Tab-separated table of C-alpha atoms and ligand atoms in Angstrom:
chain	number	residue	atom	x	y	z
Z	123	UNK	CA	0.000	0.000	0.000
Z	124	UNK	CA	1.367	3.677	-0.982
Z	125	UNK	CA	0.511	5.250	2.092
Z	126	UNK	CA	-1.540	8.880	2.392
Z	127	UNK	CA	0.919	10.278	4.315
Z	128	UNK	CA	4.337	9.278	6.051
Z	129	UNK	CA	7.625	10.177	7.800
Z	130	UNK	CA	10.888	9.946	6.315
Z	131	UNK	CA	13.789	9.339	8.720
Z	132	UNK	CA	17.302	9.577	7.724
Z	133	UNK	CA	20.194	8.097	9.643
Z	134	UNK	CA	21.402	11.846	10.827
Z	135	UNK	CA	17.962	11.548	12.678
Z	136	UNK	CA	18.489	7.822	14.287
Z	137	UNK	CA	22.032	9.296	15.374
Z	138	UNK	CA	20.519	12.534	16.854
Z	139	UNK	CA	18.505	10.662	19.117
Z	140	UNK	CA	20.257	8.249	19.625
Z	141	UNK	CA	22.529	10.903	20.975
Z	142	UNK	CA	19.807	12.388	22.932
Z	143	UNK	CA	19.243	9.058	24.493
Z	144	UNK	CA	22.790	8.897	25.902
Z	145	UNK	CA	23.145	12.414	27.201
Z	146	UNK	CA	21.861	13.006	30.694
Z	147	UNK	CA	18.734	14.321	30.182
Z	148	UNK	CA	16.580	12.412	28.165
Z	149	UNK	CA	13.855	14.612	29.017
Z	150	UNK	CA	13.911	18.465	30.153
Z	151	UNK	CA	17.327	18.732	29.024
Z	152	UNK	CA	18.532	21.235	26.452
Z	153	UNK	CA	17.531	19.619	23.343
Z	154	UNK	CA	14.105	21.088	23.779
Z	155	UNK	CA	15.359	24.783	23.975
Z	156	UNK	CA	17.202	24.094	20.885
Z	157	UNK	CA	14.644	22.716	18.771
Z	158	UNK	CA	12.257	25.583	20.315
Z	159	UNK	CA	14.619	27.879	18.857
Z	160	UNK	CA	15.152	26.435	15.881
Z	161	UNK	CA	11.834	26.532	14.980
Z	162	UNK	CA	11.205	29.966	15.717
Z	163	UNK	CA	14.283	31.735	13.647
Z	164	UNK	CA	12.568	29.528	10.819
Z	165	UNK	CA	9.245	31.060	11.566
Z	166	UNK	CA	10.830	34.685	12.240
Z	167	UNK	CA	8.683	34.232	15.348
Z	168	UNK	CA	9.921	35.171	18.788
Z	169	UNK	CA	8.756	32.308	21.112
Z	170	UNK	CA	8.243	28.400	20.385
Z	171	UNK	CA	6.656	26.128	23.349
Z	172	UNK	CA	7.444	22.662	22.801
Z	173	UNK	CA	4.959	19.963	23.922
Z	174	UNK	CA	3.695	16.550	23.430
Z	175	UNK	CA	1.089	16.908	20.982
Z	176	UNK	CA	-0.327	19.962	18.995
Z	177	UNK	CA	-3.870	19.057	20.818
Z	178	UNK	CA	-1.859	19.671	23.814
Z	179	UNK	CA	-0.570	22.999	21.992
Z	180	UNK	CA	-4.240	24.104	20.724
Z	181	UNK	CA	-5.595	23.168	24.603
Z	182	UNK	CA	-2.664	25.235	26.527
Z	183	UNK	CA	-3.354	28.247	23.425
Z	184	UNK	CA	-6.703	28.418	24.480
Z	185	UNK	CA	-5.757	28.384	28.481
Z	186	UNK	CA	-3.041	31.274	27.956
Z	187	UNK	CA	-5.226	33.399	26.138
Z	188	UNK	CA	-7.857	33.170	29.220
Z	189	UNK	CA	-10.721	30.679	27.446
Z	190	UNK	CA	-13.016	29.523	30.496
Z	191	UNK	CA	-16.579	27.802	31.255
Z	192	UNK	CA	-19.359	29.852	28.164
Z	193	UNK	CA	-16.874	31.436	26.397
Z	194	UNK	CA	-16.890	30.770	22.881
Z	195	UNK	CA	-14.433	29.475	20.249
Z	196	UNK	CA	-15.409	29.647	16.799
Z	197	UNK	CA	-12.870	26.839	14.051
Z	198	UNK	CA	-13.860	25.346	10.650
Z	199	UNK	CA	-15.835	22.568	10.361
Z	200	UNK	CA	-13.396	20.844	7.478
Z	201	UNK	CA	-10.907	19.907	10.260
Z	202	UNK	CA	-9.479	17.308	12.628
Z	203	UNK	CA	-11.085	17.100	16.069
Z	204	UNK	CA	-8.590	18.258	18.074
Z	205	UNK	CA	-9.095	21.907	16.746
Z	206	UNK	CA	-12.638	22.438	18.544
Z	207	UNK	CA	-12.025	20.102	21.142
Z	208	UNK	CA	-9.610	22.438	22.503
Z	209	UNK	CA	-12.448	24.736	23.314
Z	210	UNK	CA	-14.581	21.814	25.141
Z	211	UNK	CA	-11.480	21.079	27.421
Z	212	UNK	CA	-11.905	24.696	29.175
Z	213	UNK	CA	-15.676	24.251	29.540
Z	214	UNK	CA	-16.046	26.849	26.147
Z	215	UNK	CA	-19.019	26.551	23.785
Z	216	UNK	CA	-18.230	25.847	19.928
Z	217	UNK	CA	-19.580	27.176	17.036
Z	218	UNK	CA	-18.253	26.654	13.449
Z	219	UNK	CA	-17.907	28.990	9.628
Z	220	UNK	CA	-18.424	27.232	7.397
Z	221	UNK	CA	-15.151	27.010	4.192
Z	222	UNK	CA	-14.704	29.008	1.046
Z	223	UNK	CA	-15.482	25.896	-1.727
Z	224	UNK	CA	-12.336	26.536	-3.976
Z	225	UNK	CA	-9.983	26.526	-0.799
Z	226	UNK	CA	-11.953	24.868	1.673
Z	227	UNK	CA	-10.642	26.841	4.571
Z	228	UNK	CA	-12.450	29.183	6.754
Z	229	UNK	CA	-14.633	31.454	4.488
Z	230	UNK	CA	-13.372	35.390	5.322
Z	231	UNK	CA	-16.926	36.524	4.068
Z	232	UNK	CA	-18.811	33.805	6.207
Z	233	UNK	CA	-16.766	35.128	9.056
Z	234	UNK	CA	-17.628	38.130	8.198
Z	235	UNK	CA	-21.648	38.095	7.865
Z	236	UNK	CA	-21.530	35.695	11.138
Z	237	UNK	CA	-19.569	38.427	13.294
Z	238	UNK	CA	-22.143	41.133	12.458
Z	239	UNK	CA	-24.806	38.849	13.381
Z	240	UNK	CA	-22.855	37.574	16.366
Z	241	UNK	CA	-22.957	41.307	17.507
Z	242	UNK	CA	-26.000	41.985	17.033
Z	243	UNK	CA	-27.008	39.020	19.276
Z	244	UNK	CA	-24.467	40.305	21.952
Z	245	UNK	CA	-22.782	36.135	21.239
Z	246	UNK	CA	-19.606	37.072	19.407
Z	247	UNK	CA	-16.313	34.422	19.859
Z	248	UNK	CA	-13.537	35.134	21.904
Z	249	UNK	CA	-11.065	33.220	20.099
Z	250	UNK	CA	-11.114	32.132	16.546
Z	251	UNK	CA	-9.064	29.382	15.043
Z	252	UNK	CA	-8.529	29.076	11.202
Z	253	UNK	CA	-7.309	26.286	9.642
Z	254	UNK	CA	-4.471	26.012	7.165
Z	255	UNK	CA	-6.157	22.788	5.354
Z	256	UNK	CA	-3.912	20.774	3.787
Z	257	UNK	CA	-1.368	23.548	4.050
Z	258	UNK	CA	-2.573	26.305	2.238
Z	259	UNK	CA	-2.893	29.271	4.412
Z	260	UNK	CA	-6.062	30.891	5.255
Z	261	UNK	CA	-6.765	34.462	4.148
Z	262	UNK	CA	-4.958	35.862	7.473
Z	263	UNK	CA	-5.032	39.674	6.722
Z	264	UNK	CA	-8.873	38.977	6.420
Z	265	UNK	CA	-9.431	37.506	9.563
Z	266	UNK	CA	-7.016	39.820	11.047
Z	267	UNK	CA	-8.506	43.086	10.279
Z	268	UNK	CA	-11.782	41.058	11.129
Z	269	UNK	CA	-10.279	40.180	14.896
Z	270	UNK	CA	-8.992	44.219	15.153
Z	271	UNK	CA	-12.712	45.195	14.369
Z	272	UNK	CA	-14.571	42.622	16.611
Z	273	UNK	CA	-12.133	41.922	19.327
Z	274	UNK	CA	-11.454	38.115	19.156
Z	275	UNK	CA	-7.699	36.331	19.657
Z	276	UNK	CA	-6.612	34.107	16.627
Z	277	UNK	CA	-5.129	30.654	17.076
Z	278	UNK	CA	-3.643	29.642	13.462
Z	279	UNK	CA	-3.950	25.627	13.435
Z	280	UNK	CA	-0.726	25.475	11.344
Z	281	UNK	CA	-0.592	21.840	11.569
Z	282	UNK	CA	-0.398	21.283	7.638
Z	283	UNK	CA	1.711	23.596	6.901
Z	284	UNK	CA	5.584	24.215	8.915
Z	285	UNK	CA	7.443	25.147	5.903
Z	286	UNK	CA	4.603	26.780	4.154
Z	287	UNK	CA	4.655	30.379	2.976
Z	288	UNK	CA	1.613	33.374	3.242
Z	289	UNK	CA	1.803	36.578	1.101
Z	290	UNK	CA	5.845	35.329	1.494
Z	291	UNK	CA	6.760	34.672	4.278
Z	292	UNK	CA	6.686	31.593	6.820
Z	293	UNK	CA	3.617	30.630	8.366
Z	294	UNK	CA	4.005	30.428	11.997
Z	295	UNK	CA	5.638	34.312	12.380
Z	296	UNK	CA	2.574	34.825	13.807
Z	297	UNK	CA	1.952	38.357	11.794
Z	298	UNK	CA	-1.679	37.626	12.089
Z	299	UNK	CA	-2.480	35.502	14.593
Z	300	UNK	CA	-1.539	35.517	18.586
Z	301	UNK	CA	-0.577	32.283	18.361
Z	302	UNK	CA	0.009	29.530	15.723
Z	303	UNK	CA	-0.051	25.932	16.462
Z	304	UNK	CA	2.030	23.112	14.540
Z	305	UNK	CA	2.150	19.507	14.774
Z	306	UNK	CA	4.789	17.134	14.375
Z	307	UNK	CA	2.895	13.375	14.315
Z	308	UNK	CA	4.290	10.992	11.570
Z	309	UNK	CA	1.971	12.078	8.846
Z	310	UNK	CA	2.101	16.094	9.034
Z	311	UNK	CA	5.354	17.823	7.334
Z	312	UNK	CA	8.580	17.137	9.981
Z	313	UNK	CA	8.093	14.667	12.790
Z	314	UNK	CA	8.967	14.479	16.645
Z	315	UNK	CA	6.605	10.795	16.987
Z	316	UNK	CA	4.032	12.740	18.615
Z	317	UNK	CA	4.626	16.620	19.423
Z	318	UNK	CA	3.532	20.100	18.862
Z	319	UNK	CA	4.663	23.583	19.332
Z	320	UNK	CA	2.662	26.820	19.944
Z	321	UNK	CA	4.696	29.824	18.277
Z	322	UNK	CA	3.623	33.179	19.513
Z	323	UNK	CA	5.593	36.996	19.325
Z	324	UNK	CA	4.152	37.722	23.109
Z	325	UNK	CA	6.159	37.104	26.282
Z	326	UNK	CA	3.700	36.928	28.522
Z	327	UNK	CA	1.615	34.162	26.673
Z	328	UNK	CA	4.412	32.537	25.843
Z	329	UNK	CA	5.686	32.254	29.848
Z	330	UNK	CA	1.946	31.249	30.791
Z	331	UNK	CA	2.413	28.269	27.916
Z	332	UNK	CA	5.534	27.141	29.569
Z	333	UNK	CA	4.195	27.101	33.454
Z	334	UNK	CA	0.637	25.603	31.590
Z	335	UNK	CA	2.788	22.825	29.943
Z	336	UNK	CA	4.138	21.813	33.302
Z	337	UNK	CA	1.559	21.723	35.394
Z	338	UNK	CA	0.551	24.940	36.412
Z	339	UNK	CA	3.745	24.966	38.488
Z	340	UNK	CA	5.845	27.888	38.435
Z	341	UNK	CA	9.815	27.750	39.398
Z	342	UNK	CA	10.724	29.839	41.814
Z	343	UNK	CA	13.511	32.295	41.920
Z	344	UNK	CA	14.352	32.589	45.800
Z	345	UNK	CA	18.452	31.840	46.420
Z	346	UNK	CA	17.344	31.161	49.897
Z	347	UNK	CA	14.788	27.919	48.791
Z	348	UNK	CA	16.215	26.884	45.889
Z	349	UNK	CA	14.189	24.060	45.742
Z	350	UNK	CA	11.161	26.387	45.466
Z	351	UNK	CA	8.581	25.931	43.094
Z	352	UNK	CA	4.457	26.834	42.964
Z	353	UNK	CA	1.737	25.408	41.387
Z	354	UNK	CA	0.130	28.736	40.328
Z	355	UNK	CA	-3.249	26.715	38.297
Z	356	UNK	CA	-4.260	23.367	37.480
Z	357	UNK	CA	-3.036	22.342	34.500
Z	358	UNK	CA	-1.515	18.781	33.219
Z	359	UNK	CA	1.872	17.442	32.267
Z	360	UNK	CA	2.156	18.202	28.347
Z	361	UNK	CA	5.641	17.642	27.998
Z	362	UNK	CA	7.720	16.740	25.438
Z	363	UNK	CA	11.255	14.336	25.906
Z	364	UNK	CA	14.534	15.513	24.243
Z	365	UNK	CA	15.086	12.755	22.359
Z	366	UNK	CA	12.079	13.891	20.519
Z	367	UNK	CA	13.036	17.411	20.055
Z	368	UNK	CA	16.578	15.572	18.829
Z	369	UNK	CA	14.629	14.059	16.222
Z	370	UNK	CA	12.761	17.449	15.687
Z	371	UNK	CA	16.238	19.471	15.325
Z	372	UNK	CA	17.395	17.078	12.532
Z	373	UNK	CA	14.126	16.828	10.847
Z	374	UNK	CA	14.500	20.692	10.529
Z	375	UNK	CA	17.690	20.343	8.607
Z	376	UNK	CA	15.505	18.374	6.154
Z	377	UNK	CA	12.369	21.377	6.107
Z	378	UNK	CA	13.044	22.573	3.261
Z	379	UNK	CA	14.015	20.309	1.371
Z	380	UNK	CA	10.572	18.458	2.498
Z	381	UNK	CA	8.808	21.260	1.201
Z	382	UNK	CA	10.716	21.251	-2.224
Z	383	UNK	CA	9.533	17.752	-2.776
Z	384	UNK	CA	6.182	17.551	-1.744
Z	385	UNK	CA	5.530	20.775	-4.102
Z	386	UNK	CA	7.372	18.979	-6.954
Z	387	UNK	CA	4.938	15.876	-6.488
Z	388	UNK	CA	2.161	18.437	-6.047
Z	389	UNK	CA	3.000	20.012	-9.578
Z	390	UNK	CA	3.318	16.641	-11.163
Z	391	UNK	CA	-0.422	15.602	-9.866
Z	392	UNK	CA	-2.136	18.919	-11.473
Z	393	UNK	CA	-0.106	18.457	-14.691
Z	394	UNK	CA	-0.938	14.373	-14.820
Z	395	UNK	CA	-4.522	14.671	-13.931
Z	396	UNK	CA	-5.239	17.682	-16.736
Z	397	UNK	CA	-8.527	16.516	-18.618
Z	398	UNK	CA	-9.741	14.098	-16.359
Z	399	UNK	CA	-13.420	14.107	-14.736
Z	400	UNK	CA	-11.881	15.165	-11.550
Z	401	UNK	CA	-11.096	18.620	-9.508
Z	402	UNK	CA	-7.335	19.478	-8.761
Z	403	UNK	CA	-6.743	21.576	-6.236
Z	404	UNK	CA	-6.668	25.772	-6.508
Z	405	UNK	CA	-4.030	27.349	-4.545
Z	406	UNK	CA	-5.285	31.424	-3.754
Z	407	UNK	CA	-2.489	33.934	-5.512
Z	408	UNK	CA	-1.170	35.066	-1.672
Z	409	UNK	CA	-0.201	31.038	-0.763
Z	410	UNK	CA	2.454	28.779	-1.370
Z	411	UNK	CA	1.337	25.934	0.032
Z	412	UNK	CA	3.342	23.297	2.281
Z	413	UNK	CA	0.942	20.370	0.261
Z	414	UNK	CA	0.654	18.194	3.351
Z	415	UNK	CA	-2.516	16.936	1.490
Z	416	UNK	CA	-3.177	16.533	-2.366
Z	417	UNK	CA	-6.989	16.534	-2.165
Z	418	UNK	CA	-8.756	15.986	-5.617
Z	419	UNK	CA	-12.350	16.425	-6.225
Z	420	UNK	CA	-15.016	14.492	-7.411
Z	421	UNK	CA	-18.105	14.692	-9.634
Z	422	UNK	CA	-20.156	13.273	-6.347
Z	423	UNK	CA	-20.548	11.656	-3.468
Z	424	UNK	CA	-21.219	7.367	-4.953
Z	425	UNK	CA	-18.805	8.231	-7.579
Z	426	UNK	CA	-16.182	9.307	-4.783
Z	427	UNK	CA	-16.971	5.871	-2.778
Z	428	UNK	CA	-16.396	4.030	-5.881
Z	429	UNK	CA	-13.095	5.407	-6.452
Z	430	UNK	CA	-12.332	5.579	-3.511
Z	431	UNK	CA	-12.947	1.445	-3.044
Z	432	UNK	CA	-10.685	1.078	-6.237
Z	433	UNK	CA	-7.490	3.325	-5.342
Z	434	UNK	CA	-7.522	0.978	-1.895
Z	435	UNK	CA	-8.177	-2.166	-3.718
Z	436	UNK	CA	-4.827	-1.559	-6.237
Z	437	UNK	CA	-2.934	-0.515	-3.237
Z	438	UNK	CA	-3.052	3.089	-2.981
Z	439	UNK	CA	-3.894	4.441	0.618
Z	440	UNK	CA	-6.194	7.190	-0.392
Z	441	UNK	CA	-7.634	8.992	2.429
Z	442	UNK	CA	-10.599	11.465	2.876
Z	443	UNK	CA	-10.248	14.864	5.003
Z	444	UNK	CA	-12.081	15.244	6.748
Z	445	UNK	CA	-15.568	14.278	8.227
Z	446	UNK	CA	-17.076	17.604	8.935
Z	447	UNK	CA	-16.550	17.676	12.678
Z	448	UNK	CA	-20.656	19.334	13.428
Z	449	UNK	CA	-21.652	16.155	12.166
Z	450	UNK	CA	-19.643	13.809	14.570
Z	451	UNK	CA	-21.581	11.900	17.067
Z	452	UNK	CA	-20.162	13.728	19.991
Z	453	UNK	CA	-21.371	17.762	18.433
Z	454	UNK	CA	-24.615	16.205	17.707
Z	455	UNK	CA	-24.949	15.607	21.288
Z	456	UNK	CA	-24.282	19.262	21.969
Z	457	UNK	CA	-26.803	20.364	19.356
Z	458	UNK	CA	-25.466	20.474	15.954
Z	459	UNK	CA	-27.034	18.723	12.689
Z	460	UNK	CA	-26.174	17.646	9.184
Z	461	UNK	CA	-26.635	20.674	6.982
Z	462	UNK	CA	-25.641	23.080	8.989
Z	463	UNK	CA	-22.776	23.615	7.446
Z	464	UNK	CA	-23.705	22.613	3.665
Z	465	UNK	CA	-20.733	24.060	2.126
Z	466	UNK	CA	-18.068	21.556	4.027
Z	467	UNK	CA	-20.292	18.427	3.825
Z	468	UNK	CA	-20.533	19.091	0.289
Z	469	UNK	CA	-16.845	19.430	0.046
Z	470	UNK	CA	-16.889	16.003	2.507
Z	471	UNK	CA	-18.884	14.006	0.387
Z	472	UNK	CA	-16.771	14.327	-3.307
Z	473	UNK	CA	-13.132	14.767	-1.879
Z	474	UNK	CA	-10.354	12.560	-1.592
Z	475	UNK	CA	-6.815	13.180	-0.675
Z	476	UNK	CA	-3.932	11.272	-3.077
Z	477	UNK	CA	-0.680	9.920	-1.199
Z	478	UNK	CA	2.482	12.669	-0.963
Z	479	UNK	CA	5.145	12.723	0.874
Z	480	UNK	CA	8.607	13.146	0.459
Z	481	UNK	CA	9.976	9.720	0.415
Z	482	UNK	CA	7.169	9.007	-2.298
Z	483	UNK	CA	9.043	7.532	-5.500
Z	484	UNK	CA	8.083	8.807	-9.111
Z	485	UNK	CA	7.341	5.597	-9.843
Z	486	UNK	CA	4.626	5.297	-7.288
Z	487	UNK	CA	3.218	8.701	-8.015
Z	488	UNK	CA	3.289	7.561	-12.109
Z	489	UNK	CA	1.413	4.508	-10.593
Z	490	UNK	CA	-1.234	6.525	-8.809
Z	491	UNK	CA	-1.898	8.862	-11.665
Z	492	UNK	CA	-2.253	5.731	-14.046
Z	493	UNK	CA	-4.795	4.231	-11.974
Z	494	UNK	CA	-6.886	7.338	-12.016
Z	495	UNK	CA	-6.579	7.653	-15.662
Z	496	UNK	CA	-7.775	3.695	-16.278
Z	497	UNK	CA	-10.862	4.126	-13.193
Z	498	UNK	CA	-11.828	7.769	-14.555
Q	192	PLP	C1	-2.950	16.420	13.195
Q	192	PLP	C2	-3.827	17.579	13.510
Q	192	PLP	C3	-4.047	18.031	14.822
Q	192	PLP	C4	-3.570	17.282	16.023
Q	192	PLP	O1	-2.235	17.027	15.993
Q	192	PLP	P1	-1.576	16.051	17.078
Q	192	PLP	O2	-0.136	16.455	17.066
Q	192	PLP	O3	-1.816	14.664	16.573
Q	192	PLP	O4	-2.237	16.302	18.374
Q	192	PLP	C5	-4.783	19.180	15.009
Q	192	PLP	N1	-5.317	19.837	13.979
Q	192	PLP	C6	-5.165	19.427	12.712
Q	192	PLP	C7	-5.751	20.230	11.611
Q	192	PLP	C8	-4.425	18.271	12.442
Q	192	PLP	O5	-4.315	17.839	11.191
């Protein structure tokens, strides 16, 4: 099976952690600071809090910028759980916009037309969180200018897209956004195993990150108790080890090259599916994406089961992003119902993302587009 998605580890990463594993620290050591760093002078962002998982990064976001019991988080639908149930873990209502069709992230007019009726009804979100789907950034300056006029913080869910660029530069300098989330699991662009990192320009949330990372517990500066240390708030233990960060720090040298790759294969899809009964994928003029998906589209939803069925059955491991999350068993429980959000079911029910990743041979990607030439 050519999988979806998958890591590529060199032997430059097996002996960085395998370093890591023989140093003293083999977790809260200094690997962690380094890979923080790391990441942030690639991002041209100031601050970069490690952790264990971006869920973890998305739920300790939320905590540092002050979500609590009926506030209110507004994401996209066309996402992975993990960036609404961030929200639920501080006791927040949810509420979804639905995506723009030809990008299928977060609509900026839908935003829009929802705020002004949000206001009106005295309900508007304290925190927002667009999604960069598949890598391609969302329409930040939008949203921005839309947080400056309404008053809600942004949390970018950059987990797509570390090494992907917005009207040119990185995504994760958090220009428009107070913080930016990435993840580093197997499938998503570098990889730490599991891990995530918040990136954010401001001290203070960044310092409230660290102490919510660790427990709520603050270390204390007294010379006369220097064993001192206070647990300021509950929180949990979100921590990262350094042998993953070691394996994060070498995957960086690779970044870019990463990137180079998965566009290439990218480029090669569009150009090898031209004329077929199928929808490539547009990329908006101010993006450049980080293609941690290649999500083709089709005519509808039995002919994109059928294809689907076929691509498994000659050994390609298709994969479909995502299930809109109103319509998952758990937000129907809290009051949410299929077509309310008609413009990412749609999207749901035709798409169907194609294997990339960087270790991905031509040969396997000539395969793939093959087979979709003989089904379609
Ligand atoms: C993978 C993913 C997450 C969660 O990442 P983990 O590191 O597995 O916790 C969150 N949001 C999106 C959009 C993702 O794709």
């Amino acid at each position: 099976m050519i999988p979806y998605g998958k890591q590529s580890i060199s032997d430059e990463d097996i002996k960085a952690v395998t370093e890591a594993l023989k140093s003293d620290w083999i977790t809260q050591g200094p690997a962690i600071d380094e890979f923080e760093s790391k990441v942030a002078t690639y991002c041209d962002v100031k601050h970069g809090v490690a952790v264990n998982s971006a869920t973890a990064a998305l739920h300790i976001a939320c905590m540092a910028l002050g979500l609590k019991e009926d506030d209110l988080i507004w994401t996209s639908p066309n996402s992975f759980v993990a960036s609404v149930n961030c929200g639920r873990y501080c006791g927040a209502e949810v509420d979804f916009v639905d995506i723009d069709p030809n990008t299928y992230n977060m609509s900026p007019d839908i935003l829009a037309e929802k705020l002004e009726q949000a206001k009106a009804e005295g309900k508007l979100p304290n925190i927002v969180i667009p999604v960069h789907m598949g890598g391609q950034s969302c329409e930040m300056g939008k949203i921005k200018a839309l947080a400056d006029r309404y008053g809600f913080k942004i949390i970018e869910d950059a987990s797509h897209c570390i090494g992907a660029d917005y009207k040119g530069k990185k995504i994760g300098n958090c220009e428009f956004s107070d913080i930016a989330v990435f993840s580093f699991h197997p499938v998503k662009i570098i990889t730490t195993g599991e891990g995530g990192m918040a990136m954010t320009n401001n001290d203070e949330l960044a310092e409230k990150m660290r102490v919510l990372r660790h427990h709520g517990i603050e270390r204390g500066t007294n010379a006369d108790e220097p064993w001192f240390y206070e647990q300021v708030e509950l929180s949990y233990n979100y921590r990262i080890t350094d042998f993953q960060c070691a394996l994060g720090s070498s995957q960086m040298n690779r970044l870019d090259s990463f990137i180079e790759r998965r566009r290439e294969i990218a480029q090669k899809y569009t150009e090898g599916l031209v004329g077929l009964d199928l929808q490539t994928p547009f990329q908006h003029c101010e993006t450049e994406s980080s293609w941690h998906l290649y999500i083709i589209q089709l005519d509808d939803e039995k002919r994109r089961a059928e294809i689907f069925k076929k691509l498994r059955e000659k050994g390609i491991g298709c994969a479909v992003h995502y299930i809109p999350i109103h319509i998952q068993p758990y937000y129907k429980s809290l009051g949410f119902k299929d077509g309310d959000f008609p413009i990412s079911e749609d999207y749901y029910s035709r798409a169907i993302s194609l294997p990339v990743h960087p270790a991905m041979t031509d040969e396997e990607q000539g395969y793939v587009i093959e087979t979709l030439k003989e089904l379609l």
